[in-house]
Short mmCIF file of C-alpha atoms and ligand atoms in Angstrom, two decimals:
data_model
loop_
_atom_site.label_atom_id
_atom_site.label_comp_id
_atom_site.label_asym_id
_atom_site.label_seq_id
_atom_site.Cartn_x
_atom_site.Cartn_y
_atom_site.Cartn_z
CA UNK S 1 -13.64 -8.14 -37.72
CA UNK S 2 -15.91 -7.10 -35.04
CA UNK S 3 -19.65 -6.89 -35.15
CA UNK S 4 -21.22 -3.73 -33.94
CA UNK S 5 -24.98 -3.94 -32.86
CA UNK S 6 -26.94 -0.18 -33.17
CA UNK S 7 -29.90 0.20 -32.09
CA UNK S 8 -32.36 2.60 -30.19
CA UNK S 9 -35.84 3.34 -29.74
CA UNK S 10 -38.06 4.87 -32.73
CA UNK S 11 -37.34 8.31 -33.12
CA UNK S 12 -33.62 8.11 -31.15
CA UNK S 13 -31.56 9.04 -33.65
CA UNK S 14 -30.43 5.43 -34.72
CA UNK S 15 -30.07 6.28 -38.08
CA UNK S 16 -28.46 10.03 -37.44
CA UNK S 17 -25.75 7.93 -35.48
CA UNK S 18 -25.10 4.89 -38.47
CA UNK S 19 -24.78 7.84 -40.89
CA UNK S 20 -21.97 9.44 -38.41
CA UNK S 21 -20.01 5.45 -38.31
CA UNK S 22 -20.26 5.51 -41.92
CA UNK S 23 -18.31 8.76 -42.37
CA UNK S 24 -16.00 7.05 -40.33
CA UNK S 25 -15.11 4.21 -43.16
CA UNK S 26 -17.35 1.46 -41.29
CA UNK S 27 -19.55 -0.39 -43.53
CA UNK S 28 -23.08 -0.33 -41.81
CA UNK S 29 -25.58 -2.74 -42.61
CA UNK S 30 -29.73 -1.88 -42.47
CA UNK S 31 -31.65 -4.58 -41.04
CA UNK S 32 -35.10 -2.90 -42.65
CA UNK S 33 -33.02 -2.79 -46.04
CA UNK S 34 -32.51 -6.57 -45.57
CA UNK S 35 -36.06 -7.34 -44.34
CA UNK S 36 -37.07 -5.49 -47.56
CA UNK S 37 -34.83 -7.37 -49.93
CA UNK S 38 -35.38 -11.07 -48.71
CA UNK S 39 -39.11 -10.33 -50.08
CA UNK S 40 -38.43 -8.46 -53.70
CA UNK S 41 -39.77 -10.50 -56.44
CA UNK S 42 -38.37 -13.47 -57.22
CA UNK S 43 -37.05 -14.17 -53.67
CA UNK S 44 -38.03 -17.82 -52.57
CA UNK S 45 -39.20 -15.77 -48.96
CA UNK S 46 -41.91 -14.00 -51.36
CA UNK S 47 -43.71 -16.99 -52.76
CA UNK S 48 -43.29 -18.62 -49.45
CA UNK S 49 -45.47 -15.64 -47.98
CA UNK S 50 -47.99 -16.42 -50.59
CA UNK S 51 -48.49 -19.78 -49.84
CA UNK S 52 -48.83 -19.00 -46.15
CA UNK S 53 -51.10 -15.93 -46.04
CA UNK S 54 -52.61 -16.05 -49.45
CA UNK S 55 -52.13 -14.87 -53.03
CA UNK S 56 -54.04 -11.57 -51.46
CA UNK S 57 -50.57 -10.33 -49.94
CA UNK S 58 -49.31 -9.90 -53.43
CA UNK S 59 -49.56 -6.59 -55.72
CA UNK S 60 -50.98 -7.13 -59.15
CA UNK S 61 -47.17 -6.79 -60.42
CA UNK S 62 -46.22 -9.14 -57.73
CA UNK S 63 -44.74 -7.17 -55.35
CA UNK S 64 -45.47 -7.47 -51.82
CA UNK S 65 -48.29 -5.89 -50.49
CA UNK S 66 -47.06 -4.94 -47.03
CA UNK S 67 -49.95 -3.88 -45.57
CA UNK S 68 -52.23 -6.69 -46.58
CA UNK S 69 -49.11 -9.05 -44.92
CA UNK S 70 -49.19 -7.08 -41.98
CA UNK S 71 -52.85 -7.11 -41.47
CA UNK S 72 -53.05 -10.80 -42.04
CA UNK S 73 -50.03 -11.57 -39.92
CA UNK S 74 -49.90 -9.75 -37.16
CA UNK S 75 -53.37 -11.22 -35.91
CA UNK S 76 -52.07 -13.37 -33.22
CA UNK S 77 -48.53 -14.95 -31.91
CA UNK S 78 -49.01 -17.94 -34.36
CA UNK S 79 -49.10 -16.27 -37.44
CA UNK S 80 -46.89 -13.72 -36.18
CA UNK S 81 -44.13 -16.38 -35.67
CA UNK S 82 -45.14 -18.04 -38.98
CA UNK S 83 -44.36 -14.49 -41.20
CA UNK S 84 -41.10 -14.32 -38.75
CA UNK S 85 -39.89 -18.48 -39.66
CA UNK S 86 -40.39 -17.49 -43.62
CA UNK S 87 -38.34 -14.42 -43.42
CA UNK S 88 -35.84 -14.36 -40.24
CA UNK S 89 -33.84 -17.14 -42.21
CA UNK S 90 -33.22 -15.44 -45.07
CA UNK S 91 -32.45 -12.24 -43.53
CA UNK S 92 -29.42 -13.57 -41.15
CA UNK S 93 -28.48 -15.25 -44.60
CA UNK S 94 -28.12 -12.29 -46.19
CA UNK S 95 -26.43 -10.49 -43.03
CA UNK S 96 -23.82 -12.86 -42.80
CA UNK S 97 -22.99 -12.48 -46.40
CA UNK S 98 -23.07 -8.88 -45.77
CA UNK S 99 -20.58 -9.36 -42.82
CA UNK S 100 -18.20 -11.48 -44.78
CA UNK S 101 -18.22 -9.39 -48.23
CA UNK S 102 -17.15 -6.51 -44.97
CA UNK S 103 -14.64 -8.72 -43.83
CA UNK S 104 -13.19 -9.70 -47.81
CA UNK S 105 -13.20 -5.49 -48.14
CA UNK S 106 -10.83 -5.36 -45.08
CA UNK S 107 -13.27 -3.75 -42.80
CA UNK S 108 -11.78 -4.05 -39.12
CA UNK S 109 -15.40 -3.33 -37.45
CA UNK S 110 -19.08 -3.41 -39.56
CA UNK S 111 -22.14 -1.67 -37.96
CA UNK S 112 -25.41 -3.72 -37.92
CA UNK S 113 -28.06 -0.96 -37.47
CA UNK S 114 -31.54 -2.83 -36.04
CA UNK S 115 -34.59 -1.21 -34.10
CA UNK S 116 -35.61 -4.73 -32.53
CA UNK S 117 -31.89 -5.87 -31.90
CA UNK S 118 -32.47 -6.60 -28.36
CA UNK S 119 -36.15 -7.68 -28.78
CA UNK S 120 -34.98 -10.89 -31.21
CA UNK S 121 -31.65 -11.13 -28.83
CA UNK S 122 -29.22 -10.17 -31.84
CA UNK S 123 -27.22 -8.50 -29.46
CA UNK S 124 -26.15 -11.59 -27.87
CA UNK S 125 -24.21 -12.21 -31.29
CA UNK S 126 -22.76 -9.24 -31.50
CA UNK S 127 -19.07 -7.84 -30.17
CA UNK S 128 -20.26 -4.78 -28.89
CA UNK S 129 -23.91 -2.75 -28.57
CA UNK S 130 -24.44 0.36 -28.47
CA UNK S 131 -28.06 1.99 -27.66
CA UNK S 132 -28.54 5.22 -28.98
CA UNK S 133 -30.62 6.77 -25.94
CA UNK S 134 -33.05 9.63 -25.82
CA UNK S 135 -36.33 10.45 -22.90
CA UNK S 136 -39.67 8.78 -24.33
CA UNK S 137 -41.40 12.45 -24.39
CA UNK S 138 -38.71 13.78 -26.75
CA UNK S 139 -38.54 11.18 -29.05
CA UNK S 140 -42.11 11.78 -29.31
CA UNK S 141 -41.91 15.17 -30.12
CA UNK S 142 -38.74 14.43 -32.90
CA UNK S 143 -41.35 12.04 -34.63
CA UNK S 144 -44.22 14.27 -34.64
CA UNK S 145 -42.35 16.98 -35.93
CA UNK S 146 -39.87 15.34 -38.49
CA UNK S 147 -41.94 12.45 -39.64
CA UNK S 148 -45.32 13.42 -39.25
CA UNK S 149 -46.45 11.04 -36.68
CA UNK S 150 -49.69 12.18 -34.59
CA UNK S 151 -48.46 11.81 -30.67
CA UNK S 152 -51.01 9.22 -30.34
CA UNK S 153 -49.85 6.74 -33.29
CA UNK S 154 -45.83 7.91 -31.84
CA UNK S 155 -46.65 6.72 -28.19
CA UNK S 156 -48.28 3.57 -29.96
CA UNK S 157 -45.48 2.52 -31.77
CA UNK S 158 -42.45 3.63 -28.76
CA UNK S 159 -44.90 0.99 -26.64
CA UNK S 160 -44.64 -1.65 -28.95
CA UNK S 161 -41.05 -1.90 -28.36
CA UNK S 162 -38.97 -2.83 -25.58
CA UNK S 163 -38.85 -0.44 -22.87
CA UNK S 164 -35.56 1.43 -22.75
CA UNK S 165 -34.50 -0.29 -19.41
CA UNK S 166 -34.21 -3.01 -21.13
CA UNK S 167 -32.52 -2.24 -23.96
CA UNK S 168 -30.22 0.27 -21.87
CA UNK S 169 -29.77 -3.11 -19.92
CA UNK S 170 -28.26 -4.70 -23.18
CA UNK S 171 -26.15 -1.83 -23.81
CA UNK S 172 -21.94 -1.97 -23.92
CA UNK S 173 -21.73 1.51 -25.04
CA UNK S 174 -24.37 4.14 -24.44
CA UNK S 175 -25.00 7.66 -26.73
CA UNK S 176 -27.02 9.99 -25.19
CA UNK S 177 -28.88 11.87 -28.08
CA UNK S 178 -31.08 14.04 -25.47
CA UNK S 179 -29.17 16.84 -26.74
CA UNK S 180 -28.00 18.61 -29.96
CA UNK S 181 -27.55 16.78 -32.58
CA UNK S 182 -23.74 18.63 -32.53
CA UNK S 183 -23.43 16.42 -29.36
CA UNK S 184 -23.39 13.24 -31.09
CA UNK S 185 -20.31 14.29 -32.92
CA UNK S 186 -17.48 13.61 -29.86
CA UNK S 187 -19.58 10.66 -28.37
CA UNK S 188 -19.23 9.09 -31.75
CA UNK S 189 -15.81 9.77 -32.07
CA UNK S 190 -15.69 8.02 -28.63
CA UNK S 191 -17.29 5.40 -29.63
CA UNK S 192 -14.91 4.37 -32.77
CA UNK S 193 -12.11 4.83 -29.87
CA UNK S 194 -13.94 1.72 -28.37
CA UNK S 195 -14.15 -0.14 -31.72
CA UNK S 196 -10.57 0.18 -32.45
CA UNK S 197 -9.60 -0.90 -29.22
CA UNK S 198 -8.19 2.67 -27.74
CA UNK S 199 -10.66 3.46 -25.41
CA UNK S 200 -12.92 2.64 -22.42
CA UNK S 201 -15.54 -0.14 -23.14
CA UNK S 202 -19.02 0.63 -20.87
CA UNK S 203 -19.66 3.92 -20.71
P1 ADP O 301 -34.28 6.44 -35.67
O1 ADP O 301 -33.50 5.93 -36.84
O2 ADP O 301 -33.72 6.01 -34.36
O3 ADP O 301 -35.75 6.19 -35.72
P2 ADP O 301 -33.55 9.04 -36.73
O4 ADP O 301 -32.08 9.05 -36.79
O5 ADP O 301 -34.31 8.90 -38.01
O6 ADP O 301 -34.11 8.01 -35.63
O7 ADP O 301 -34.01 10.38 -35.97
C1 ADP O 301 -35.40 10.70 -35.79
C2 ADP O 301 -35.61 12.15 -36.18
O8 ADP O 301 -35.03 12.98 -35.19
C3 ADP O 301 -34.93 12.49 -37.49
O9 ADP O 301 -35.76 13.37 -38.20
C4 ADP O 301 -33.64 13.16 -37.07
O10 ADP O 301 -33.21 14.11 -38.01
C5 ADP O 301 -34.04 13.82 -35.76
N1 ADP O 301 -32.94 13.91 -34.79
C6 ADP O 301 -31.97 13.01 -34.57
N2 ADP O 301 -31.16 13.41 -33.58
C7 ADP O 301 -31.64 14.62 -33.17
C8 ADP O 301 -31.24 15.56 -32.17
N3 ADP O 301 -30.19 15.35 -31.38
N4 ADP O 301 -31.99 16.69 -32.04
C9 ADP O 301 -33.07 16.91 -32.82
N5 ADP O 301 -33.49 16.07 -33.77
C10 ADP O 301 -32.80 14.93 -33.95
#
């Protein structure tokens, strides 16, 4: 079964494309969904947290309070990289379990959809990646005006990623989502060419 890495820049249409695999009959797993179930209640990962940060990062019904964590974590590389030994773990636990219960289904290819794929080198374990690509100014104006981002908190977040060379640099496969969304159609189709082994592989 092959392993396909998607990823992409906030606001590139990451998700528009791993909705498009998915018609296709590939299983796609969410890297946020994962990050957000290795700390539900009950999950070692969530008392761990606890311990570490303080009793603070939980809800009075013991959920995690996420922005508590976050202000408490990302304060410096230490703590940063404390938060990411508690949870990374447990999340590439859970994807390979994801991978294999793929596999037992009879999936030839699964998607693994992750923003920071190429930041935390994921990639490298992965058959193929493909980097859904779009210009910084108009992913800024897709955020502002479907998710309500101000252009200032937008350009904030888009910086505190990668910059596109680089994860262009990473890339096997290339979709350009500068266009139409109608335009994603054929490149996808192109795209599960590559998986299945009928088509070109760089593009
Ligand atoms: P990501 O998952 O990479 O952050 P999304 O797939 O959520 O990005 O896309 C960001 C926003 O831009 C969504 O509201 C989506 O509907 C919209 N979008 C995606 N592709 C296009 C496109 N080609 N043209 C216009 N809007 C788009």
């Amino acid at each position: 079964m092959k392993m396909i890495g998607l990823t992409g820049g906030i606001g590139s249409g990451k998700s528009t494309v791993a909705k498009l695999l998915a018609e296709h009959g590939f299983p796609v797993v969410d890297a946020d969904q994962l990050a957000r179930e290795v700390v539900e209640p009950g999950q070692p990962a969530l008392a761990e947290l606890a311990e570490a940060f303080g009793q603070d990062v939980l809800l009075a019904d013991g959920s995690l309070n996420r922005s508590e964590l976050a202000a408490r974590a990302f304060v410096d590389k230490e703590r940063t990289e404390l938060l990411n030994a508690i949870t990374h773990p447990r999340i590439q636990e859970l994807r390979e379990r994801r991978f294999q219960e793929a596999k037992d289904a009879g999936s030839d290819a699964v998607v693994y959809d992750m923003p920071l794929l190429v930041e935390q080198g994921v990639d490298k374990n992965m058959d193929l990646t493909v980097v859904v690509d779009v210009d910084v100014e108009e992913r800024i104006r897709r955020l502002v005006a479907t998710r309500g981002l101000t252009e200032e908190d937008a350009r904030r977040r888009i910086a505190a990623q990668v910059a596109d060379a680089e994860r262009l640099a990473a890339a096997d496969v290339v979709i350009d989502n500068n266009g139409p969304v109608e335009a994603l159609g054929e490149q996808v189709d192109q795209l599960v060419r590559v998986i299945r082994g009928r088509g070109a592989g760089r593009t």
